[in-house]
Coordinates of C-alpha atoms and ligand atoms in Angstrom, one line a residue:
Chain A
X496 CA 5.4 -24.6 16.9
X497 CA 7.7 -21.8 17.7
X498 CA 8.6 -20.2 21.1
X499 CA 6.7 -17.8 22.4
X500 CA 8.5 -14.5 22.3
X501 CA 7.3 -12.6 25.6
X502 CA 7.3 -8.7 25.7
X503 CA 6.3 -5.7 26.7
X504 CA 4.6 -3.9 23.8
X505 CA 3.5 -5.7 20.1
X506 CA 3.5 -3.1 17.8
X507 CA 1.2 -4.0 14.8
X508 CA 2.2 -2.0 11.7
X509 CA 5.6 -0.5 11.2
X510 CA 4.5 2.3 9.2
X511 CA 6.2 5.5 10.7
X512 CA 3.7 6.0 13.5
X513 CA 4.7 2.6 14.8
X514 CA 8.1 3.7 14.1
X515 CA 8.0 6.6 16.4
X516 CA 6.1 4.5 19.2
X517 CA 9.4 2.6 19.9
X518 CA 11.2 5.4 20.6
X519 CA 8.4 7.1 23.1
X520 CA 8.4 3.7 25.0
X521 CA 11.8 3.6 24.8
X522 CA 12.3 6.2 26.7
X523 CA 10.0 4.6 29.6
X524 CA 12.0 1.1 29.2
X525 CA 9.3 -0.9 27.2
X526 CA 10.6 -2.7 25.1
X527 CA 8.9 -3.3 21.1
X528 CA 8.3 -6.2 18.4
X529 CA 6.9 -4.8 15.9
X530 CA 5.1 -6.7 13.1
X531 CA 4.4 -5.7 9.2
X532 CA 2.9 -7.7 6.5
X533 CA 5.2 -5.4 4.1
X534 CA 8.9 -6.5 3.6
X535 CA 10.9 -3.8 5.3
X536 CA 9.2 -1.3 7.4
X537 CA 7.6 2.3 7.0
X538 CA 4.2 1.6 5.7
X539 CA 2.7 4.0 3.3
X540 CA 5.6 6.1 2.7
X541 CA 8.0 3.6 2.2
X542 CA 5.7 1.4 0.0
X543 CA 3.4 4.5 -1.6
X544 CA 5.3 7.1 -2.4
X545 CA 9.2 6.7 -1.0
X546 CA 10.5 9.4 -3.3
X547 CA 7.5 11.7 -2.7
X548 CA 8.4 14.6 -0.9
X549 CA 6.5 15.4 2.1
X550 CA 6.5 19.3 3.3
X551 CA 4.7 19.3 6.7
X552 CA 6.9 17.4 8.6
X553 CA 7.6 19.5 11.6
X554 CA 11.2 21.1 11.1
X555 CA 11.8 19.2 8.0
X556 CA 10.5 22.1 5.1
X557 CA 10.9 19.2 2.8
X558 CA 11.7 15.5 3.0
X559 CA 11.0 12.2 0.7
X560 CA 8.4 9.5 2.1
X561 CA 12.0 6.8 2.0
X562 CA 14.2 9.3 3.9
X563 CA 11.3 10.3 6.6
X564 CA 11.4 6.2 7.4
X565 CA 15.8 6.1 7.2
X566 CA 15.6 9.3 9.8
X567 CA 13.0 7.6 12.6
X568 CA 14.7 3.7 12.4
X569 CA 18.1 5.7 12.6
X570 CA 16.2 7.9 16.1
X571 CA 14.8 4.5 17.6
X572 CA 17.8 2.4 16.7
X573 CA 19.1 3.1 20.8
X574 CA 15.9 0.7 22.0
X575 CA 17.2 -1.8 19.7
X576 CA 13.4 -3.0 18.4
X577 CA 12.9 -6.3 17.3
X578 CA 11.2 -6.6 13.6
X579 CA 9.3 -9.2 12.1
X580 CA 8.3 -8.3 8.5
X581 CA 6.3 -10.5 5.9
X582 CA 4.2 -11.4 8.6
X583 CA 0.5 -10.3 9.0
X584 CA -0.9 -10.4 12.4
X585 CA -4.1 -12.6 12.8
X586 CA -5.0 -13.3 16.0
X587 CA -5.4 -11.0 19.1
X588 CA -6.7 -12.3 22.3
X589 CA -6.8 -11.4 25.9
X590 CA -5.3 -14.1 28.4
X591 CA -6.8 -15.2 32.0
X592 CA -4.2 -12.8 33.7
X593 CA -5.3 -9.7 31.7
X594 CA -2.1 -9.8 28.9
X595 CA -2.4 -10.4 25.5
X596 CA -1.4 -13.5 23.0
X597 CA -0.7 -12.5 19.2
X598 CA -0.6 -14.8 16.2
X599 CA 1.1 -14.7 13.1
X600 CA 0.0 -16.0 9.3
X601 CA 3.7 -17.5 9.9
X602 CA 2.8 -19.3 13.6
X603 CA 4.9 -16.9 15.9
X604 CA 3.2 -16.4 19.2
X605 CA 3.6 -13.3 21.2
X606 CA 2.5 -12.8 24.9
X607 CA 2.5 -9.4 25.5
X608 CA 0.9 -6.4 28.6
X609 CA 0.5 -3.9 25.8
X610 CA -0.5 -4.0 22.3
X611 CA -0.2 -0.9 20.2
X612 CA -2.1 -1.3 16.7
X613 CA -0.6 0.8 14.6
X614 CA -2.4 -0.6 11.2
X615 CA -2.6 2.7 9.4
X616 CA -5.3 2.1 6.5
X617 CA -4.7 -1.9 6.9
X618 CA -2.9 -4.4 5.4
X619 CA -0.9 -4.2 1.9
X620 CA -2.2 -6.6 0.5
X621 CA -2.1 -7.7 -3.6
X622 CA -4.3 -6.1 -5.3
X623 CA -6.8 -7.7 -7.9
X624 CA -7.0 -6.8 -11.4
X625 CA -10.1 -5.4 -12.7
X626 CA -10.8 -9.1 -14.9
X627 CA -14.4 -10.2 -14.8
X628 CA -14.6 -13.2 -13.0
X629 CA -11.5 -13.9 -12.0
X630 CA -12.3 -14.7 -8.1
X631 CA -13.7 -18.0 -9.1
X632 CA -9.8 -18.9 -10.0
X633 CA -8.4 -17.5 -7.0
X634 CA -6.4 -19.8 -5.0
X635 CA -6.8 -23.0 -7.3
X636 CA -4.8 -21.8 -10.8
X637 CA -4.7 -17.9 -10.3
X638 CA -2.7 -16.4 -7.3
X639 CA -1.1 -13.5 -6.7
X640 CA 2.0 -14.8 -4.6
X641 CA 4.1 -17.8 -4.9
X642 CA 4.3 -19.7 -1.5
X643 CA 5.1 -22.9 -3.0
X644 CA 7.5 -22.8 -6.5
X645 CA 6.3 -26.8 -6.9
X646 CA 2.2 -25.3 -7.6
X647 CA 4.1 -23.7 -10.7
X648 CA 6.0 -26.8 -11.8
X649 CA 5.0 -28.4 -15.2
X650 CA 2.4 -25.7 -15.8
X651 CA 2.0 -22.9 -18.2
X652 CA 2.6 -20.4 -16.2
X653 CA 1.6 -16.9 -17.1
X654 CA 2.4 -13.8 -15.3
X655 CA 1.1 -10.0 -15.9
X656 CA 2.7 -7.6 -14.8
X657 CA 6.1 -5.1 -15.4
X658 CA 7.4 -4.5 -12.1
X659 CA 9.9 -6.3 -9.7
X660 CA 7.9 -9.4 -8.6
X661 CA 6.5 -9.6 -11.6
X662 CA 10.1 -10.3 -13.4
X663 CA 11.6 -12.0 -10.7
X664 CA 9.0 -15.1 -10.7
X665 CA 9.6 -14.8 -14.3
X666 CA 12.7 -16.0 -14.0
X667 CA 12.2 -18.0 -10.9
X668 CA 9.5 -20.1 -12.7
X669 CA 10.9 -20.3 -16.2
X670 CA 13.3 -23.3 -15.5
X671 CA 10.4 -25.5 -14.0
X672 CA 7.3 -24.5 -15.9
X673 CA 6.4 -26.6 -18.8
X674 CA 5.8 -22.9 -20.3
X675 CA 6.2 -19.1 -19.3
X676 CA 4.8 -16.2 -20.8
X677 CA 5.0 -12.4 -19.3
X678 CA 2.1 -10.2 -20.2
X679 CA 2.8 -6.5 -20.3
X680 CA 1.0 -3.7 -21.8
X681 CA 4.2 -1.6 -23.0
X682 CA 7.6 -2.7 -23.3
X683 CA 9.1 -0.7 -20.6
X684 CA 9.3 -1.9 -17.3
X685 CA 9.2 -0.6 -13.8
X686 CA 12.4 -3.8 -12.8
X687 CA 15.2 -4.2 -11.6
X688 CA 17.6 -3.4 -14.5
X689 CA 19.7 -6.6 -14.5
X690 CA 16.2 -8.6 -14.7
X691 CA 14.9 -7.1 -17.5
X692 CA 17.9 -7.6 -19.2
X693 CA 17.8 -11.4 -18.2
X694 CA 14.1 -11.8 -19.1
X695 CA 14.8 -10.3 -22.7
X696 CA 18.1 -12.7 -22.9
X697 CA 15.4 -15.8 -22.5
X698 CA 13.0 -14.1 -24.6
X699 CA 15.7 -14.5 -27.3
X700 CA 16.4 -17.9 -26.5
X701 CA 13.0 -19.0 -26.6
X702 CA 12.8 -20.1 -22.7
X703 CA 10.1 -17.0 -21.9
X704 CA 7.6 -15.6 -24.2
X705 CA 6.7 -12.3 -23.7
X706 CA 3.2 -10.7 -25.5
X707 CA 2.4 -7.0 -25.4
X708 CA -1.0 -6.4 -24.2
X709 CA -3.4 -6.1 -21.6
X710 CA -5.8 -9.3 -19.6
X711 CA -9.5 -9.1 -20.4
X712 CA -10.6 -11.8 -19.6
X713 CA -10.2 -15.5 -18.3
X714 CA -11.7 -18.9 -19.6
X715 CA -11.9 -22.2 -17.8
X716 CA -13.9 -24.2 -15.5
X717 CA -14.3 -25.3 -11.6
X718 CA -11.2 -23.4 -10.3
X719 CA -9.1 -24.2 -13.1
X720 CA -8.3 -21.5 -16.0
X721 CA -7.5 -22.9 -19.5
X722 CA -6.7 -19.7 -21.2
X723 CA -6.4 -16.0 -21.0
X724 CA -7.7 -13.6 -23.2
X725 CA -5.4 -11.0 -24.0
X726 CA -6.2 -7.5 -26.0
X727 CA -3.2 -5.9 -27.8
X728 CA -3.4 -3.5 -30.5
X729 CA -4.3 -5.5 -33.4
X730 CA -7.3 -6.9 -31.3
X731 CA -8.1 -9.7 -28.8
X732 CA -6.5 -13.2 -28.4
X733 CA -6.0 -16.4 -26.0
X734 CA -3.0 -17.5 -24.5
X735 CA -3.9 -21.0 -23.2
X736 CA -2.7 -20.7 -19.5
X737 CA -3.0 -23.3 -16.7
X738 CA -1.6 -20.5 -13.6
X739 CA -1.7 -17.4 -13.5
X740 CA 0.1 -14.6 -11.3
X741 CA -1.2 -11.1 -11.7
X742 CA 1.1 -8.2 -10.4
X743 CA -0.8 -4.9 -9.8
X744 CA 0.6 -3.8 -7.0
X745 CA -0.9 -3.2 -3.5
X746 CA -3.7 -1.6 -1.7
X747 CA -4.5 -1.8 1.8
X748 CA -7.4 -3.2 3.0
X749 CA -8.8 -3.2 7.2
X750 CA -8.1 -7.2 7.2
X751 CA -7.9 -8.9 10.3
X752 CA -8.1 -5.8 13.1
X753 CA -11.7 -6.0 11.9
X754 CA -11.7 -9.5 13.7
X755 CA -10.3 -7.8 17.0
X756 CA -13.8 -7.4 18.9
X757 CA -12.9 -3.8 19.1
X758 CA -15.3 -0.8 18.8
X759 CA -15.0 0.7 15.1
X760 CA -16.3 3.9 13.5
X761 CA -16.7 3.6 9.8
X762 CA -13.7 1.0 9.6
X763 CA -11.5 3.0 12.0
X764 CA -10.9 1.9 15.4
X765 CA -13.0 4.3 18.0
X766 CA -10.0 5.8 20.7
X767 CA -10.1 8.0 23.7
X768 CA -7.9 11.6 23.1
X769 CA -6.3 11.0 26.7
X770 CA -4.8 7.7 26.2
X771 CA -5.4 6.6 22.4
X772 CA -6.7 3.2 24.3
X773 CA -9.1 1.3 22.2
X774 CA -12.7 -0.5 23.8
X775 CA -10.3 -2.8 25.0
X776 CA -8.2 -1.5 27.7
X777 CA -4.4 -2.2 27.3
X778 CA -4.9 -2.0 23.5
X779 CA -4.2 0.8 21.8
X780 CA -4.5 2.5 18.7
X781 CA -2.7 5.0 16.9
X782 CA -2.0 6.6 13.7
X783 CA -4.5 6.8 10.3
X784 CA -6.3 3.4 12.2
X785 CA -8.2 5.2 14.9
X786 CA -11.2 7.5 15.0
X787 CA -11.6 10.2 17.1
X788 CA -13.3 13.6 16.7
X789 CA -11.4 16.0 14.9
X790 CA -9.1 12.9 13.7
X791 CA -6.6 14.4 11.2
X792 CA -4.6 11.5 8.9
X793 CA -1.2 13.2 9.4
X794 CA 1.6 11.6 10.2
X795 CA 2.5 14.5 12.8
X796 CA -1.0 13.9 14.4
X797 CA -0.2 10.0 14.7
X798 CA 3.4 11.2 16.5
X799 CA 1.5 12.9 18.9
X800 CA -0.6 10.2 19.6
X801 CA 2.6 8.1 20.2
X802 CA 3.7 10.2 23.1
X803 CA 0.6 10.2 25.2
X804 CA -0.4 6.6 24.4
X805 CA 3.2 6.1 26.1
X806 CA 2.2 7.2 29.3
X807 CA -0.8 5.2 29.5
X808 CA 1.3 2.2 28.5
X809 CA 3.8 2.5 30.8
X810 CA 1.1 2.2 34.0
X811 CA 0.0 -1.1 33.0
X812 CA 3.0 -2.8 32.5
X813 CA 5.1 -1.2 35.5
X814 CA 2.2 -0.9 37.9
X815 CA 2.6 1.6 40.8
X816 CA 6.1 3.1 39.3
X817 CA 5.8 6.9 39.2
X818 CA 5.7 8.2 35.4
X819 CA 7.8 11.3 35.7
X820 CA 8.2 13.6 32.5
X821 CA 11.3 14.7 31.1
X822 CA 12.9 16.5 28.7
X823 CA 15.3 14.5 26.2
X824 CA 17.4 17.8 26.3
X825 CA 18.1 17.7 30.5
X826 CA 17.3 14.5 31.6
X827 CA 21.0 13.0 31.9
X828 CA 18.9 9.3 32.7
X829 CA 16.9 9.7 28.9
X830 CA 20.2 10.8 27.3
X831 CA 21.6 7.4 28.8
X832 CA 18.6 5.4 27.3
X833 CA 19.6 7.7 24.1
X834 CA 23.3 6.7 24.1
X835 CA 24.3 10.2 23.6
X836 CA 25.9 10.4 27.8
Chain B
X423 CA -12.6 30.0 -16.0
X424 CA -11.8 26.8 -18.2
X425 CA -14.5 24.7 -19.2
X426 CA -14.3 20.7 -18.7
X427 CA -16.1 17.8 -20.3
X428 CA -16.6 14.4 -18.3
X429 CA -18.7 11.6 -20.4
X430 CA -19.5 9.0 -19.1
X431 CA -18.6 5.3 -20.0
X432 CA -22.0 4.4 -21.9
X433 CA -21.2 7.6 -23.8
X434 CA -25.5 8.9 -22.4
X435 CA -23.8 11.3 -19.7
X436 CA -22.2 14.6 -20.5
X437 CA -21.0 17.2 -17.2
X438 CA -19.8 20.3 -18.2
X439 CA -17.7 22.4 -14.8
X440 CA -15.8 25.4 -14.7
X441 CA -12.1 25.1 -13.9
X442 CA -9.9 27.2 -12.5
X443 CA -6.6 27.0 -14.2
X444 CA -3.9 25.6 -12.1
X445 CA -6.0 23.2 -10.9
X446 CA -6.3 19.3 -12.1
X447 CA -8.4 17.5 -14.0
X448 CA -9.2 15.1 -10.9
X449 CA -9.7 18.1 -8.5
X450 CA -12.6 19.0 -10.5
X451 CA -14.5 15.8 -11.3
X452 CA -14.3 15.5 -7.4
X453 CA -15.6 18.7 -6.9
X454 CA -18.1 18.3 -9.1
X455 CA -18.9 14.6 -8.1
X456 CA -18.6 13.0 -11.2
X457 CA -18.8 9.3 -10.8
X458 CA -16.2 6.6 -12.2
X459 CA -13.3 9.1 -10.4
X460 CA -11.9 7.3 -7.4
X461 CA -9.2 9.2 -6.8
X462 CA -7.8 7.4 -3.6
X463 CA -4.4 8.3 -3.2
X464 CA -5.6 12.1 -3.3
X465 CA -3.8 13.4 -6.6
X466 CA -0.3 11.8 -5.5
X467 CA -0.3 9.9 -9.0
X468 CA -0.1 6.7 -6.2
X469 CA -3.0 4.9 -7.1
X470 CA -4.3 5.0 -10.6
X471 CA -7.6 5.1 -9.4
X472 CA -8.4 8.5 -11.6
X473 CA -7.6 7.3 -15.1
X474 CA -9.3 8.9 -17.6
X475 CA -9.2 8.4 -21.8
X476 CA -8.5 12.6 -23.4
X477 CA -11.0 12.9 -25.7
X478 CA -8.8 12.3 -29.4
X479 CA -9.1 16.3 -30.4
X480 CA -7.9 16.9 -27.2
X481 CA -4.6 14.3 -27.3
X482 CA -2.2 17.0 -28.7
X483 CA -3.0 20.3 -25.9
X484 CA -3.1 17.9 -23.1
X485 CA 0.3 16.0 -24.1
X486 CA 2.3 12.7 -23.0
X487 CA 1.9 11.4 -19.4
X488 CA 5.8 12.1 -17.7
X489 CA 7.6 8.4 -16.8
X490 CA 6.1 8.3 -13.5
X491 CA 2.2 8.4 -14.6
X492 CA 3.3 6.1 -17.2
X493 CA 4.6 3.4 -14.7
X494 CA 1.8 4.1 -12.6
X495 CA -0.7 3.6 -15.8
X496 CA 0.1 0.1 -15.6
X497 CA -2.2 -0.4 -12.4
X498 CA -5.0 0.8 -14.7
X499 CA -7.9 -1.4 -16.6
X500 CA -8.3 -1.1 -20.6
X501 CA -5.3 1.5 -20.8
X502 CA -5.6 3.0 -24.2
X503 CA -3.1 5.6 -26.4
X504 CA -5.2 8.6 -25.4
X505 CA -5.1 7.1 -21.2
X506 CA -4.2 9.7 -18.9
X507 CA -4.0 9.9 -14.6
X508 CA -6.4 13.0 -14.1
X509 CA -4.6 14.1 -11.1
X510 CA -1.7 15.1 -13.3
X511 CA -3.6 17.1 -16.1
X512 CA -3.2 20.7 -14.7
X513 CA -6.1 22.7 -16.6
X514 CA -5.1 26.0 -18.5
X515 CA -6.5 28.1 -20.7
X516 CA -5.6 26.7 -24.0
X517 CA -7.5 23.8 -22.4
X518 CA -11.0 25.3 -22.1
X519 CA -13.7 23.0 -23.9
X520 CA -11.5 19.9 -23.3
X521 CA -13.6 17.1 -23.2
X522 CA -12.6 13.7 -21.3
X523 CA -13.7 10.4 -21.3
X524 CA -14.5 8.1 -18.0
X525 CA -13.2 4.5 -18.5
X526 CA -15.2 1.7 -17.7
X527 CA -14.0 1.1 -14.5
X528 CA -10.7 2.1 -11.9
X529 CA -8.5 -0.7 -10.9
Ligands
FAD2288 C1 0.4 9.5 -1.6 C2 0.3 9.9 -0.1 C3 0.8 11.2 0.3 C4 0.7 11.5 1.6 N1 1.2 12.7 2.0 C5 1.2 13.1 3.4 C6 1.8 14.3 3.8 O1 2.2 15.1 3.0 N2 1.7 14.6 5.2 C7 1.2 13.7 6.1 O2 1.3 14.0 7.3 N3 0.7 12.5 5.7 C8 0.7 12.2 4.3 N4 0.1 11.0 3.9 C9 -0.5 10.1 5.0 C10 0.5 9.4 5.7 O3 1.3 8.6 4.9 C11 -0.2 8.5 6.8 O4 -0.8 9.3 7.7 C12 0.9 7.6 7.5 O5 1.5 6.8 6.7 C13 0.2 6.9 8.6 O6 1.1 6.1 9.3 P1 0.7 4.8 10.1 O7 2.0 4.4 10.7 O8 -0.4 5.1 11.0 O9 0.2 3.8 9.0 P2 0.7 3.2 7.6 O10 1.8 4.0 7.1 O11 -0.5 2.9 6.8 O12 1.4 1.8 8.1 C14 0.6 0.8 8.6 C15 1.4 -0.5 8.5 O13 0.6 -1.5 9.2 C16 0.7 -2.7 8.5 N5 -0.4 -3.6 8.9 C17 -1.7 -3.3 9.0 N6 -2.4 -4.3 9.5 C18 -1.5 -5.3 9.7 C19 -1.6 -6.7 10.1 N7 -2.8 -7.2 10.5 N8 -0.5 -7.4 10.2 C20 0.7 -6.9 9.8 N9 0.9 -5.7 9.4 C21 -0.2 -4.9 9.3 C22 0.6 -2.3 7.0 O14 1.1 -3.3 6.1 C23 1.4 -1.0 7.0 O15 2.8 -1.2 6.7 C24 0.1 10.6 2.6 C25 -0.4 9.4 2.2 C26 -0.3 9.0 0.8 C27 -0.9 7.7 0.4
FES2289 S1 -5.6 10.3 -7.7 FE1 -4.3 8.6 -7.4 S2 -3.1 8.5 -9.2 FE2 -4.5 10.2 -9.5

């Protein structure tokens, strides 16, 4: 078991509201980890639509999802925050002295006085094709990450898909599967370049085979699949198949905050409009997770919601300090904190 | 005012709508309510979650899906020649009677 990393704040979600977060408690002194099941951070713009431009950003008449999430990490690189990414946070729970202890899918343990969940519309998680019946192969023969490469060895491996991942385990697997085939409906792909160049290089060889067309459905029994049926444009086939690794992307689903003991409305987590504190005092919520009347899901309203969460925050973990406001502009002790004096 | 066709998968449903031109083809099933249209990510062609089949008399006036709704395509089930994201058909007038065709089911 790992250390337990003490704070002041856990920040769940790094999507840009988190983001922002560090920077309003950084200008009170409370220091951030902030975790993110996604591999780098801002959430839905980085992962959604990076190249997107967004046009109601205030001041900013027009800037892309990617370089909305390079301007805050470069504003709240002064608090030096810590980041934990591939990580999905499982476990919250309140200790006998009133702070909090937070578990990761990857055994970390936090013990923190505030937690800030800052979930947006949940976890990115893998999404699952549209194939009839194709939970009763989940997690035995069909899976839609590799945590282990040995699960793949000897096997014929297929994967579906045209994207990054998709080509990377490709070529990952190809050297220790008994067989590899890549299913994709077209022959472009959304990859890396260099990979698809690789993959095509083994297609020649004969170490990959690669089939045009689209899953339909699966055949097999007890867990394990046998074969895949495949439709292409002369009709439908099977591939025999003993894994399978469908890559269609992400969606976000609520996932473990559901698990929280926390009031929700309709999924979203019920807040106050004074503090942003959840049912649970000392946990908040901000950003597209929490419900309030009148809730907007706008990145500028989840900012907001930063800055007065902050001041709440600050109480509980420097008890009986005076909160005094100031203005980045004039206050030569923020501008310290800021690096800029 | 354009007029739009949605059928249903099983073919037995047929909702015609006025469209204003400028709008897309997403905005109106929405409008209208037309189930089989998720349209989750809003019309950011970000989810593929509005695909729809153009109706073969319609492929040529509608035209090609641009790279992006191509790649995005590939998120869909049962994409055919004639798929297309809804959310990035804007309707105009040489459009009016279009008819289009609700898949089976959105990813
Ligand atoms: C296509 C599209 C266009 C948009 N355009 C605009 C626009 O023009 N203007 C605007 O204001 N808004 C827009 N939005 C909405 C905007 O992106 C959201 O309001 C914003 O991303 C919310 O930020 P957030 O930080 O609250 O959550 P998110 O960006 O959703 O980030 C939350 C993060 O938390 C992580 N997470 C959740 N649960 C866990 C867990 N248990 N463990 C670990 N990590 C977890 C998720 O993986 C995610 O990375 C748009 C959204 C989309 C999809
Ligand atoms: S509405 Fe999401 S891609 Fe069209």
């Amino acid at each position: 078991m790992s250390e337990i990393i003490r704070t002041d704040v856990v920040i769940v979600g790094a999507g840009p509201v988190g983001l922002f977060a560090v920077f309003e408690l950084g200008l009170y002194d409370l220091k951030c980890h902030l975790i993110d099941i996604l591999d780098r951070p801002g959430g839905q713009c980085a992962e959604l639509y990076p190249e997107k431009p967004i046009y109601d950003i205030p001041a900013w008449p027009e800037i892309s999802g990617q370089a909305l999430v390079d301007r805050l990490m470069e504003q709240i690189k002064p608090f030096s925050p810590q980041f934990h990414l591939n990580r999905m946070v499982t476990k919250l729970e309140r200790q006998a002295d009133g702070s909090f202890r937070v578990e990761t899918d990857e055994g970390e343990i936090f013990e923190t006085k505030v937690v800030v969940i800052a979930a947006g519309g949940g976890s990115f998680q893998p999404k699952r094709p549209p194939v009839p019946g194709i939970e009763a192969y989940e997690g035995t023969s069909v899976f839609y990450s590799v945590r282990r490469m040995e699960a793949f060895r000897d096997q014929d491996v297929m994967i579906v898909g045209g994207g990054d991942s998709a080509l990377d385990w490709a070529l990952n697997l190809q050297p220790i599967a008994k067989s590899l085939t890549l299913v994709h409906r077209r022959a472009e792909f959304r990859a890396a370049p260099d990979s698809v160049k690789k993959m095509f290089e083994l297609v020649d060889s004969g170490g990959i085979r690669f089939e045009l067309g689209q899953v339909t459905g699966l055949k097999g029994e007890n867990g394990q699949i046998a074969a895949v049926k495949i439709k292409d444009s002369d009709g439908e086939k099977e591939l025999p198949a003993t894994r399978m690794l469908p890559f269609f992307g992400l969606t976000m689903k609520l996932g473990p905050v559901a698990d929280w003991g926390l009031n929700l409305h309709e999924n979203l987590i019920a807040v106050d409009t004074e503090k942003f504190e959840t049912s649970e005092p000392g946990i908040f919520a901000i950003g597209d997770i929490n419900w309030y009347p009148g809730k907007l899901k706008l990145i500028l309203s989840g900012f907001h919601e930063a800055a007065l969460m902050t001041q709440a925050a600050k109480r509980i973990v420097s008890p009986g300090e005076r909160v005094v406001f100031q203005y980045t502009t004039s206050s030569t002790s923020l501008q310290k904190k800021l690096g800029v004096q | 005012m354009t007029k739009i066709t949605f059928v249903s998968f099983d073919g037995t449903t047929r909702t015609e709508v006025d469209a204003e031109n400028g709008s897309t083809v997403m905005e109106n099933a929405i409008r209208n309510a037309i189930p089989g249209i998720d349209a989750e990510c809003g019309g950011a062609c970000a989810c593929a979650t509005c695909h729809v089949y153009v109706d073969e008399e319609w492929t040529q006036e509608v035209g090609e899906p641009e790279p992006m709704e191509e790649d995005m395509l590939d998120f869909a089930y049962d994409v055919r020649p004639t798929s297309r994201l809804s959310c990035q058909i804007k309707v105009r007038d040489e459009m009016d009677g279009l008819v289009v065709h609700i898949p089976e089911r959105q990813s």
